[in-house]
Amino acid sequence: MKTKKRDFFSKNIDIIKKELLEKKFHTQNDLHDLLRTFRENSLISKGISSTQFFNLLQTRLNLITHSASSENMNKIRYTLYQDVNIYDFVQTFGKDGFFSMTTALNLQGLSDSKSQLVFFSKELSVKNAPQTKSLTQEAIDQAYQKEYRLSRNIVTYKEKHIVYLTPKHTDRIEVIQHGDYQVSSIHRVLVEMILNIQYFNGFQTLIEIFEPLQERLDVQRIFDVVSAFNLIYPYFQLLGFMLERLGFSRESLKIFKDEVGELKFYTEKNKNTYQFDAYWRVYFN
C-alpha cells in the first residue's frame, strides 16, 4: 500500500509555526505577508488561497482571533499564544502608542483605580501651530459652562472598556518602559488626568488617587510635561493649585506660580457654584 504523500503545509508545519510565533500578535496584513513569503519559499502550495491558508492556521495550529469592534473602531488580531492578556492585545493598536492615565498607574502597581477602563494613547503627528487669537476670560468662562465630551474611540473587549486617545504631540515626554509595556510615567499621568478629568468623576477623585503618591512626584518633571503639551488654557495654575492640595508648599511650586497671569481658570466644567482661590486664580468646587 502506498503511503499518502503529505502536503506542503503538513511537511513544513513546524517552520510555519515558528514563523508565526516570532510575533505575539498578527494583523490580517501580517498573515497576507506570511502567505506570500511561504509561497515564495515553497513552504506551502503556490495555489493555496488566503481563505484556505487561514483555515489551515485555525484547524492545524489553533490560531486564535481577538477582536474589539464599535462604530468607530475595529481591531482584529491573531495569535498562536494562549497566555495573552488585554494589555498585550491593546498595545498592538498603534505604533508608538502607550498606556496612559490610570491604566499606566495600575500597570506600575501605583493604583487600582478605574481598572475597568484601559486607556491607550497615540500622540498626534507634529503640526505647524495655527495662529490663534489671544485667550480671553470670556472664552474660558463660556467653555467651562459646557458639558464634557468623551472620546468616540471607545470599544468593549470582554469586561473592559478600551479608550483610545490621541493627545497632542509632545515627542512622548515621560513615556517610559515598564516591564513589557510602554506607559506614561506618574508625572505625565497627573497631567493627562487633569486634562481628561471627565473620565474620573471630578477633581476630588484626582486628589484621592494622587495623595498616597505625593512623595513620588517631582515638581520640575510635571512642569516639563505640561510645558511640552503647549496648551492654550492656563493649566500651569491649575497644576499648581492641585499640587498644593496634594501637600506641596507654595515655595516649591514657584515655577508654576510664575506662570499665573490675569486669567482665572477652573478645576472642572459646568458646576452650579464655585469657590475661588485667589493665589492660583482658580475656581474650584
Rosetta silent file (secondary structure, phi, psi, omega in degrees, C-alpha in Angstrom):
SEQUENCE: MKTKKRDFFSKNIDIIKKELLEKKFHTQNDLHDLLRTFRENSLISKGISSTQFFNLLQTRLNLITHSASSENMNKIRYTLYQDVNIYDFVQTFGKDGFFSMTTALNLQGLSDSKSQLVFFSKELSVKNAPQTKSLTQEAIDQAYQKEYRLSRNIVTYKEKHIVYLTPKHTDRIEVIQHGDYQVSSIHRVLVEMILNIQYFNGFQTLIEIFEPLQERLDVQRIFDVVSAFNLIYPYFQLLGFMLERLGFSRESLKIFKDEVGELKFYTEKNKNTYQFDAYWRVYFN
SCORE:     score description
SCORE:     0.000 S_00000001
   1 L     0.000  132.198 -178.810    0.000    0.000    0.000 S_00000001
   2 L   -73.926  140.616  175.069    1.351    3.403   -0.982 S_00000001
   3 L   -76.835  133.258 -179.654    1.999    5.961    1.750 S_00000001
   4 L   -65.713  128.530 -179.883   -0.111    9.104    1.278 S_00000001
   5 L   -70.486  129.927 -179.984    2.060   11.997    0.231 S_00000001
   6 L   -75.445  144.282  177.276    1.993   14.825    2.747 S_00000001
   7 L   -75.197  166.715 -177.030    1.002   18.292    1.544 S_00000001
   8 H   -58.541  -41.724 -177.163    3.445   21.189    1.805 S_00000001
   9 H   -60.674  -46.709 -179.464    1.703   22.681    4.840 S_00000001
  10 H   -64.924  -40.202 -178.367    1.945   19.418    6.796 S_00000001
  11 H   -64.136  -35.699 -173.892    5.532   18.851    5.713 S_00000001
  12 L  -111.427   20.133 -172.327    6.613   22.322    6.824 S_00000001
  13 H   -60.391  -35.015 -179.721    4.219   22.890    9.696 S_00000001
  14 H   -67.480  -38.825  178.203    6.978   23.303   12.297 S_00000001
  15 H   -67.504  -41.648  179.352    8.694   26.011   10.239 S_00000001
  16 H   -62.667  -43.964  179.397    5.363   27.787    9.659 S_00000001
  17 H   -62.892  -42.316 -179.903    4.550   27.650   13.363 S_00000001
  18 H   -60.585  -41.437  179.075    7.974   29.004   14.297 S_00000001
  19 H   -63.345  -42.082 -179.337    7.486   31.972   11.962 S_00000001
  20 H   -67.739  -29.649 -179.791    4.080   32.739   13.455 S_00000001
  21 L   -80.153   -5.924  177.968    5.481   32.592   16.989 S_00000001
  22 L   -63.635  -28.883  176.992    8.039   35.297   16.166 S_00000001
  23 L  -121.732  146.093  179.453    5.333   37.854   16.999 S_00000001
  24 L   -70.989  -39.767  179.669    2.738   37.619   19.739 S_00000001
  25 L  -128.208  149.457  175.980    0.008   39.141   17.549 S_00000001
  26 E  -127.392  144.057  170.906   -0.517   39.423   13.814 S_00000001
  27 L   -88.135  173.269  176.658   -2.769   41.669   11.769 S_00000001
  28 H   -62.416  -37.604  177.260   -4.564   40.499    8.673 S_00000001
  29 H   -63.836  -36.788  177.181   -1.872   42.202    6.593 S_00000001
  30 H   -59.801  -44.128 -178.942    0.767   40.275    8.519 S_00000001
  31 H   -65.007  -37.938  176.986   -0.916   36.994    7.594 S_00000001
  32 H   -64.237  -40.144  178.511   -1.070   38.004    3.936 S_00000001
  33 H   -64.182  -41.158  178.115    2.647   38.836    4.019 S_00000001
  34 H   -64.464  -41.776  178.244    3.422   35.465    5.600 S_00000001
  35 H   -58.118  -45.767  179.844    1.318   33.678    2.995 S_00000001
  36 H   -62.537  -43.373  179.467    3.280   35.374    0.199 S_00000001
  37 H   -64.357  -43.077 -179.654    6.613   34.515    1.860 S_00000001
  38 H   -63.769  -38.793  176.648    5.609   30.886    2.428 S_00000001
  39 H   -62.886  -47.179 -177.193    4.576   30.576   -1.215 S_00000001
  40 H   -62.154  -33.024 -178.565    7.847   32.091   -2.453 S_00000001
  41 L   -94.741   10.369  177.412    9.853   29.711   -0.240 S_00000001
  42 L    57.380   32.938  175.713    7.758   26.686   -1.284 S_00000001
  43 L   -85.720  -20.001  173.799    6.644   26.049    2.285 S_00000001
  44 L  -137.779  166.498  179.536    3.038   25.821    1.098 S_00000001
  45 L   -63.081  138.318 -179.425    1.401   25.159   -2.227 S_00000001
  46 L   -66.345  -19.845 -178.188    1.567   28.139   -4.583 S_00000001
  47 L   -91.532   -0.117 -177.017   -2.104   27.649   -5.387 S_00000001
  48 L   -70.131  136.069 -178.549   -3.370   27.935   -1.823 S_00000001
  49 L   -87.595  167.210  177.642   -5.812   30.790   -1.297 S_00000001
  50 H   -60.176  -41.893 -179.933   -5.892   33.260    1.593 S_00000001
  51 H   -64.992  -43.141  178.633   -9.045   31.625    2.927 S_00000001
  52 H   -63.605  -42.278  179.073   -7.543   28.145    2.730 S_00000001
  53 H   -61.426  -46.232  179.856   -4.374   29.343    4.445 S_00000001
  54 H   -62.514  -41.743  178.807   -6.347   30.981    7.257 S_00000001
  55 H   -63.308  -38.195  177.392   -8.446   27.843    7.742 S_00000001
  56 H   -65.239  -40.645  178.192   -5.295   25.722    7.991 S_00000001
  57 H   -62.548  -37.989  179.462   -3.875   28.079   10.617 S_00000001
  58 H   -70.939  -48.176 -172.874   -7.075   27.749   12.620 S_00000001
  59 H   -81.408  -33.166 -175.185   -7.535   23.987   12.324 S_00000001
  60 H   -97.274  -29.935 -177.054   -3.921   22.807   12.318 S_00000001
  61 H  -118.093    2.848  177.630   -2.193   25.404   14.510 S_00000001
  62 L    59.210   45.423  175.611   -5.119   26.646   16.630 S_00000001
  63 L   -62.493  130.304 -176.781   -4.824   30.276   15.535 S_00000001
  64 E  -107.274  138.890  178.604   -6.898   32.406   17.902 S_00000001
  65 E  -103.371  130.026  172.160   -8.755   35.584   16.904 S_00000001
  66 E  -115.614  128.626 -178.170   -9.046   38.568   19.258 S_00000001
  67 E  -140.312  147.730  175.312  -11.394   41.347   18.161 S_00000001
  68 E  -141.948  117.872 -174.384  -12.811   44.577   19.521 S_00000001
  69 E  -133.772  143.554  172.975  -15.280   46.473   17.369 S_00000001
  70 L  -147.507 -173.393 -179.271  -17.507   49.508   17.679 S_00000001
  71 L   -61.157  -32.640 -174.724  -18.962   52.123   15.350 S_00000001
  72 L  -110.645   -5.919 -177.782  -15.628   53.959   15.233 S_00000001
  73 L  -137.550  144.096  174.671  -13.091   51.219   15.901 S_00000001
  74 E  -147.558  102.012 -177.594  -12.394   47.777   14.522 S_00000001
  75 E  -117.908  119.569  178.703   -9.333   45.976   15.841 S_00000001
  76 E  -127.082  129.429 -179.984   -8.723   42.333   14.922 S_00000001
  77 E  -134.486  155.527 -177.022   -5.571   40.444   15.827 S_00000001
  78 E  -127.266  143.769 -177.884   -4.464   36.806   15.505 S_00000001
  79 E  -152.354  152.891  169.665   -2.166   34.778   17.720 S_00000001
  80 L   -95.551  -10.741 -176.878   -0.900   31.293   18.471 S_00000001
  81 L   -78.728  138.976 -179.290   -0.204   32.273   22.080 S_00000001
  82 L   -92.509  -21.545 -168.670   -2.651   31.109   24.731 S_00000001
  83 L  -102.892   24.402 -179.378   -1.472   33.321   27.592 S_00000001
  84 L   -77.798  153.359  176.853   -2.044   36.807   26.158 S_00000001
  85 L  -120.979 -178.517 -175.976   -3.936   39.447   28.133 S_00000001
  86 H   -62.241  -32.476 -178.858   -5.837   42.606   27.261 S_00000001
  87 H   -71.481  -37.659  174.595   -2.690   44.752   27.515 S_00000001
  88 H   -59.472  -42.472 -179.298   -0.831   42.528   25.047 S_00000001
  89 H   -66.067  -50.810 -173.089   -3.774   42.938   22.680 S_00000001
  90 H   -67.265  -33.208 -176.643   -4.249   46.688   23.100 S_00000001
  91 L   -68.129   -8.020  173.935   -0.589   47.596   22.700 S_00000001
  92 L   -86.048   -0.920 -172.361   -0.852   46.455   19.070 S_00000001
  93 L   -71.425  -21.701  179.765   -3.403   49.208   18.349 S_00000001
  94 L  -166.516  132.409  176.640   -0.842   51.764   17.216 S_00000001
  95 L   -60.854  135.761 -177.644    2.881   52.009   16.641 S_00000001
  96 L    69.100   12.290  173.623    4.470   54.228   19.313 S_00000001
  97 L   -77.012  166.591 -177.808    1.281   54.031   21.361 S_00000001
  98 E  -156.478  156.843  177.236    1.395   53.677   25.135 S_00000001
  99 E   -79.417  137.316 -171.117   -0.816   53.036   28.134 S_00000001
 100 L  -131.121  176.152  174.776   -1.852   56.254   29.829 S_00000001
 101 H    50.451 -138.435 -173.950   -3.777   57.766   32.759 S_00000001
 102 H   -64.276  -27.680  177.866   -4.993   55.292   35.412 S_00000001
 103 H   -61.944  -40.564  177.481   -4.036   52.296   33.260 S_00000001
 104 H   -63.601  -42.346  177.018   -0.402   53.424   33.420 S_00000001
 105 H   -62.702  -43.780 -177.717   -0.648   53.774   37.205 S_00000001
 106 H   -63.305  -42.887  179.971   -2.295   50.371   37.512 S_00000001
 107 H   -64.713  -29.060  179.174    0.352   48.621   35.394 S_00000001
 108 L   -88.257    2.840  178.995    3.068   50.179   37.585 S_00000001
 109 L    72.466   23.613 -177.141    1.317   48.967   40.748 S_00000001
 110 L   -98.505   -9.917 -176.787    0.631   52.523   41.924 S_00000001
 111 L  -165.286  164.154  168.897   -3.162   52.347   41.903 S_00000001
 112 L  -127.787   21.081 -176.918   -6.135   50.125   41.167 S_00000001
 113 L   -74.163  144.050  175.686   -8.462   52.972   40.199 S_00000001
 114 L    52.397   40.346 -175.672  -10.693   52.738   37.120 S_00000001
 115 L   -68.933  -14.585  178.044   -9.432   49.250   36.363 S_00000001
 116 L   -78.016  -11.659  177.367  -12.467   48.602   34.152 S_00000001
 117 E  -106.287  138.931  175.187  -11.091   51.176   31.712 S_00000001
 118 E  -117.918  108.753 -179.229   -7.982   50.625   29.611 S_00000001
 119 E   -92.191  125.719  178.959   -6.541   53.930   28.395 S_00000001
 120 E  -130.863  129.358 -174.743   -4.260   53.747   25.377 S_00000001
 121 E  -120.194  144.720  171.524   -2.767   56.846   23.763 S_00000001
 122 L  -136.776  116.575 -174.656   -1.080   57.578   20.464 S_00000001
 123 L   -66.308  148.290  173.339    0.149   61.117   20.017 S_00000001
 124 L   -66.567  159.459  177.348   -0.816   63.166   17.006 S_00000001
 125 L   -72.769  165.106  179.700    1.870   63.955   14.471 S_00000001
 126 L   -65.744  133.245  178.468    3.762   67.230   14.576 S_00000001
 127 L  -128.579  149.595  172.718    1.723   70.079   13.173 S_00000001
 128 L   -67.859  127.953 -177.326    2.506   73.686   12.427 S_00000001
 129 L   -66.087  122.453  178.225    0.910   75.686   15.211 S_00000001
 130 L   -70.579  151.720  175.679   -2.011   77.698   13.806 S_00000001
 131 L   -70.537  128.419 -177.731   -2.222   81.353   14.634 S_00000001
 132 L  -121.586  151.469  175.794   -4.680   81.762   17.460 S_00000001
 133 L   -72.044  157.505  177.567   -6.370   84.761   18.979 S_00000001
 134 L   -62.240  137.049  179.826   -5.409   85.790   22.476 S_00000001
 135 L   -70.500  133.792  179.733   -7.301   83.801   25.084 S_00000001
 136 L  -114.065  159.642  177.173   -9.896   85.847   26.931 S_00000001
 137 H   -63.705  -37.234  179.048  -11.636   85.326   30.236 S_00000001
 138 H   -60.529  -40.943  179.735  -14.969   85.329   28.434 S_00000001
 139 H   -65.193  -40.527  177.453  -13.840   82.451   26.213 S_00000001
 140 H   -64.055  -47.145 -178.316  -12.719   80.414   29.241 S_00000001
 141 H   -59.894  -42.870  179.896  -15.963   81.102   31.118 S_00000001
 142 H   -65.990  -42.819 -179.398  -18.080   80.076   28.149 S_00000001
 143 H   -62.359  -36.765 -175.298  -16.063   76.903   27.534 S_00000001
 144 L   -88.235    5.926  168.633  -16.374   75.832   31.163 S_00000001
 145 L   -93.148   -9.493 -176.591  -20.144   76.213   31.166 S_00000001
 146 L   -89.502  163.734  176.390  -20.402   73.444   28.558 S_00000001
 147 L   -75.177  155.570  174.239  -20.624   69.695   29.034 S_00000001
 148 L   -74.011  155.550  171.835  -17.566   67.494   28.615 S_00000001
 149 L  -113.638  137.704  176.474  -17.097   65.375   25.531 S_00000001
 150 L   -98.564  156.735  176.687  -15.837   61.805   25.714 S_00000001
 151 L   -60.404  141.248  174.639  -13.737   60.094   23.091 S_00000001
 152 L   -84.215  -10.011 -179.810  -15.756   58.343   20.404 S_00000001
 153 L   -91.247   67.387  177.660  -12.972   55.770   20.173 S_00000001
 154 E  -122.813  130.981 -177.372  -14.233   53.527   22.949 S_00000001
 155 E  -138.958  143.726 -179.989  -14.672   49.818   22.412 S_00000001
 156 E   -91.512  134.339  176.696  -15.674   46.949   24.693 S_00000001
 157 E  -136.277  111.191 -173.097  -13.415   43.920   24.975 S_00000001
 158 L    55.795 -123.723 -178.763  -14.617   41.198   27.324 S_00000001
 159 L   -96.104    8.228 -175.605  -15.417   43.029   30.598 S_00000001
 160 E  -108.729  158.751  173.967  -13.203   46.036   29.868 S_00000001
 161 E  -116.667  117.635 -178.977  -13.727   49.287   28.000 S_00000001
 162 E   -90.750  126.423  179.628  -10.771   50.371   25.878 S_00000001
 163 E  -112.884  113.363 -177.373  -10.442   54.153   25.472 S_00000001
 164 E   -97.270  118.213 -175.852   -8.207   55.140   22.554 S_00000001
 165 E  -113.768  150.437  179.089   -6.888   58.690   22.953 S_00000001
 166 L  -127.260   78.162 -179.114   -4.939   60.927   20.555 S_00000001
 167 L   -70.643  168.538  177.295   -3.199   63.607   22.652 S_00000001
 168 L   -60.288  155.333  178.311   -1.136   66.486   21.282 S_00000001
 169 L   -69.871  127.520  176.467    2.378   65.753   20.082 S_00000001
 170 L  -131.826   10.807 -171.648    4.944   66.065   22.885 S_00000001
 171 L    61.074   31.268  175.817    7.645   63.760   21.498 S_00000001
 172 L    55.480   43.122  179.378    6.273   61.251   24.042 S_00000001
 173 L   -59.472  134.854  179.080    7.686   63.125   27.005 S_00000001
 174 L    58.875   30.976  166.332    7.754   60.981   30.171 S_00000001
 175 E   -95.000  126.187 -172.079    6.683   57.820   28.351 S_00000001
 176 E  -124.948  163.588  173.318    8.677   55.012   29.933 S_00000001
 177 E   -91.345  126.013  174.534    9.197   51.280   29.591 S_00000001
 178 E  -130.462  108.204 -175.837    7.657   49.274   32.416 S_00000001
 179 L    61.955 -124.811 -178.378    8.021   45.542   32.029 S_00000001
 180 L   -88.200   -0.079 -168.679    6.586   44.588   28.645 S_00000001
 181 E  -125.546  148.687  168.875    4.729   47.834   28.137 S_00000001
 182 E   -86.530  127.888 -176.086    5.249   51.477   27.234 S_00000001
 183 E  -139.548  158.498  171.349    3.419   53.589   29.809 S_00000001
 184 E   -72.100  138.380  173.883    3.084   57.175   30.949 S_00000001
 185 L   -68.744  167.087  179.385    5.212   57.994   33.981 S_00000001
 186 H   -58.907  -31.772 -178.921    3.454   59.156   37.136 S_00000001
 187 H   -71.474  -41.278  176.489    4.355   62.749   36.212 S_00000001
 188 H   -68.763  -39.588 -179.044    2.770   62.507   32.784 S_00000001
 189 H   -57.819  -42.892 -179.441   -0.249   60.685   34.213 S_00000001
 190 H   -58.261  -43.216  178.640   -1.017   63.555   36.559 S_00000001
 191 H   -68.551  -44.384  179.609   -1.107   65.974   33.631 S_00000001
 192 H   -56.717  -43.452 -174.822   -3.071   63.561   31.432 S_00000001
 193 H   -71.751  -34.964  178.448   -5.726   63.077   34.073 S_00000001
 194 H   -73.271  -25.471  174.533   -6.234   66.754   34.784 S_00000001
 195 H   -77.654  -21.355 -176.657   -6.589   67.310   31.018 S_00000001
 196 L  -125.605   44.795 -172.329   -9.133   64.471   30.826 S_00000001
 197 H   -63.619  -18.056 -178.548  -10.926   64.898   34.121 S_00000001
 198 H   -62.098  -18.394  179.647  -14.247   63.899   32.539 S_00000001
 199 H   -89.430   -0.921 -167.752  -13.265   60.237   32.934 S_00000001
 200 L  -129.595   25.104  171.917  -12.648   60.490   36.683 S_00000001
 201 L    58.877   28.838  171.672  -15.753   61.821   38.447 S_00000001
 202 L   104.805  170.403 -174.099  -14.287   65.206   39.212 S_00000001
 203 H   -62.685  -38.842 -177.322  -11.287   66.966   40.691 S_00000001
 204 H   -63.213  -32.407  177.349  -11.577   65.413   44.139 S_00000001
 205 H   -62.495  -39.685  177.701  -11.147   61.944   42.664 S_00000001
 206 H   -63.262  -41.684  177.532   -7.784   63.024   41.243 S_00000001
 207 H   -59.761  -44.777 -178.258   -6.723   64.282   44.662 S_00000001
 208 H   -64.973  -34.782  179.709   -7.701   60.965   46.248 S_00000001
 209 H   -71.033  -40.266 -172.387   -5.729   58.981   43.650 S_00000001
 210 H   -93.795  -15.331  178.691   -2.550   61.056   43.939 S_00000001
 211 H   -55.410  -45.361  178.638   -2.472   61.845   47.680 S_00000001
 212 H   -68.424  -12.991 -175.509   -0.880   58.454   48.510 S_00000001
 213 H  -106.534    6.734 -171.952    1.642   59.046   45.692 S_00000001
 214 H   -55.110  -40.380 -177.041    2.678   62.593   46.624 S_00000001
 215 H   -69.637  -15.093  178.550    6.214   61.637   47.660 S_00000001
 216 H   -87.391  -10.306 -174.033    6.818   60.068   44.237 S_00000001
 217 L   -86.793  140.359  177.299    6.026   63.288   42.382 S_00000001
 218 L  -116.971  118.831 -174.256    8.692   65.642   41.095 S_00000001
 219 H   -58.844  -44.647 -177.649    7.512   69.225   40.555 S_00000001
 220 H   -63.329  -40.848 -178.687   10.027   70.019   37.806 S_00000001
 221 H   -68.180  -35.248  175.065    9.152   66.918   35.788 S_00000001
 222 H   -66.070  -42.702  177.573    5.442   67.725   35.987 S_00000001
 223 H   -59.496  -42.263  179.901    6.201   71.273   34.857 S_00000001
 224 H   -63.395  -37.682  179.511    8.208   69.909   31.920 S_00000001
 225 H   -65.366  -51.387 -177.521    5.296   67.693   30.870 S_00000001
 226 H   -65.187  -31.022  175.596    2.687   70.453   30.883 S_00000001
 227 H   -64.065  -42.257 -177.387    5.145   72.717   29.043 S_00000001
 228 H   -64.791  -27.841  179.404    5.597   70.089   26.326 S_00000001
 229 H   -72.484  -20.801  177.220    1.855   69.952   25.715 S_00000001
 230 L    50.953   57.895 -172.596    1.926   73.668   24.772 S_00000001
 231 L   -81.493  148.939  177.822   -1.645   74.145   25.975 S_00000001
 232 L   -75.452  -45.575 -177.363   -3.857   77.116   25.173 S_00000001
 233 L   -76.199  155.996 -174.607   -5.644   77.182   28.511 S_00000001
 234 L   -79.304   68.465 -177.062   -3.766   78.222   31.691 S_00000001
 235 H   -74.292  -17.508  177.758   -3.147   74.747   33.069 S_00000001
 236 H   -58.042  -43.764 -177.769    0.015   75.799   34.901 S_00000001
 237 H   -71.310  -31.611  176.846   -2.066   77.495   37.575 S_00000001
 238 H   -69.109  -39.588  176.263   -4.441   74.544   37.789 S_00000001
 239 H   -65.423  -40.584  176.978   -1.497   72.156   38.246 S_00000001
 240 H   -60.817  -44.675  177.552   -0.054   74.464   40.883 S_00000001
 241 H   -59.875  -44.787 -179.124   -3.387   74.527   42.694 S_00000001
 242 H   -64.892  -44.683 -178.084   -3.637   70.737   42.540 S_00000001
 243 H   -65.513  -34.654  174.822   -0.080   70.155   43.746 S_00000001
 244 H   -64.669  -39.593  176.889   -0.626   72.460   46.702 S_00000001
 245 H   -64.009  -26.757  178.996   -3.729   70.442   47.567 S_00000001
 246 L   -82.176   -8.346  175.515   -1.565   67.326   47.437 S_00000001
 247 L   118.840   -0.579  177.993    0.767   68.777   50.065 S_00000001
 248 L   -76.777  144.719  179.034    3.456   70.689   48.188 S_00000001
 249 L   -76.748  155.758  177.291    4.479   74.044   49.634 S_00000001
 250 L   -62.752  -34.073  178.360    3.929   77.241   47.697 S_00000001
 251 H   -60.908  -41.923 -178.907    7.671   77.838   47.794 S_00000001
 252 H   -72.099  -14.602 -176.632    8.307   74.543   45.997 S_00000001
 253 H  -104.618   20.112 -175.483    5.691   75.459   43.382 S_00000001
 254 H   -58.423  -36.770 -179.438    7.238   78.793   42.395 S_00000001
 255 H   -62.806  -30.522  175.791    7.812   77.701   38.775 S_00000001
 256 H   -77.248  -42.350  179.919    4.044   77.184   38.467 S_00000001
 257 H   -60.452  -35.859 -179.347    3.191   80.423   40.276 S_00000001
 258 L   -63.226  -19.613 -179.719    5.447   82.348   37.880 S_00000001
 259 L   -91.352   -5.002 -178.036    3.144   81.278   35.026 S_00000001
 260 L   -77.080  124.940  177.827   -0.017   82.645   36.663 S_00000001
 261 L  -111.071 -145.553 -177.736   -1.367   85.690   34.847 S_00000001
 262 L   -83.136  -22.086 -175.794   -4.604   87.647   34.981 S_00000001
 263 L   -70.226  146.957  174.816   -6.842   84.875   33.676 S_00000001
 264 L  -103.799  144.725 -176.496   -8.944   82.787   36.029 S_00000001
 265 E  -127.984 -179.751 -172.993   -9.331   79.072   35.430 S_00000001
 266 E  -131.063  147.275  172.983  -11.467   76.165   36.645 S_00000001
 267 L   -74.484  -33.687 -179.875  -10.859   72.741   38.155 S_00000001
 268 L  -159.153  165.502 -172.484  -13.809   71.314   36.215 S_00000001
 269 L   -86.889  157.227  159.783  -16.685   72.285   33.983 S_00000001
 270 L    56.635   45.588  174.126  -20.332   73.084   34.426 S_00000001
 271 L  -100.383  147.968 -178.420  -20.714   73.329   38.212 S_00000001
 272 L   -68.345  -38.373 -179.737  -23.547   75.334   39.759 S_00000001
 273 L  -135.465  151.276  177.807  -21.312   77.010   42.321 S_00000001
 274 L  -134.634  151.492  163.625  -17.585   77.557   42.712 S_00000001
 275 E   -98.136  167.012 -176.941  -15.211   78.773   45.367 S_00000001
 276 E  -130.084  128.707  174.555  -12.232   80.879   44.311 S_00000001
 277 E   -99.343  108.939 -173.927   -8.562   80.524   45.205 S_00000001
 278 L   -69.693  -30.645 -177.762   -7.053   83.986   44.688 S_00000001
 279 L   -64.723  -46.878 -178.355   -3.433   82.802   44.897 S_00000001
 280 L   -96.896   -4.543 -179.432   -3.752   80.398   41.963 S_00000001
 281 L    55.061   52.002 -176.939   -6.708   82.258   40.379 S_00000001
 282 E  -127.884  130.680  170.915   -8.660   79.019   40.159 S_00000001
 283 E   -84.859  132.443  179.831  -12.377   78.369   40.624 S_00000001
 284 E  -136.448  162.522 -175.278  -12.960   75.071   42.423 S_00000001
 285 L  -110.246    0.000    0.000  -15.933   73.128   43.693 S_00000001
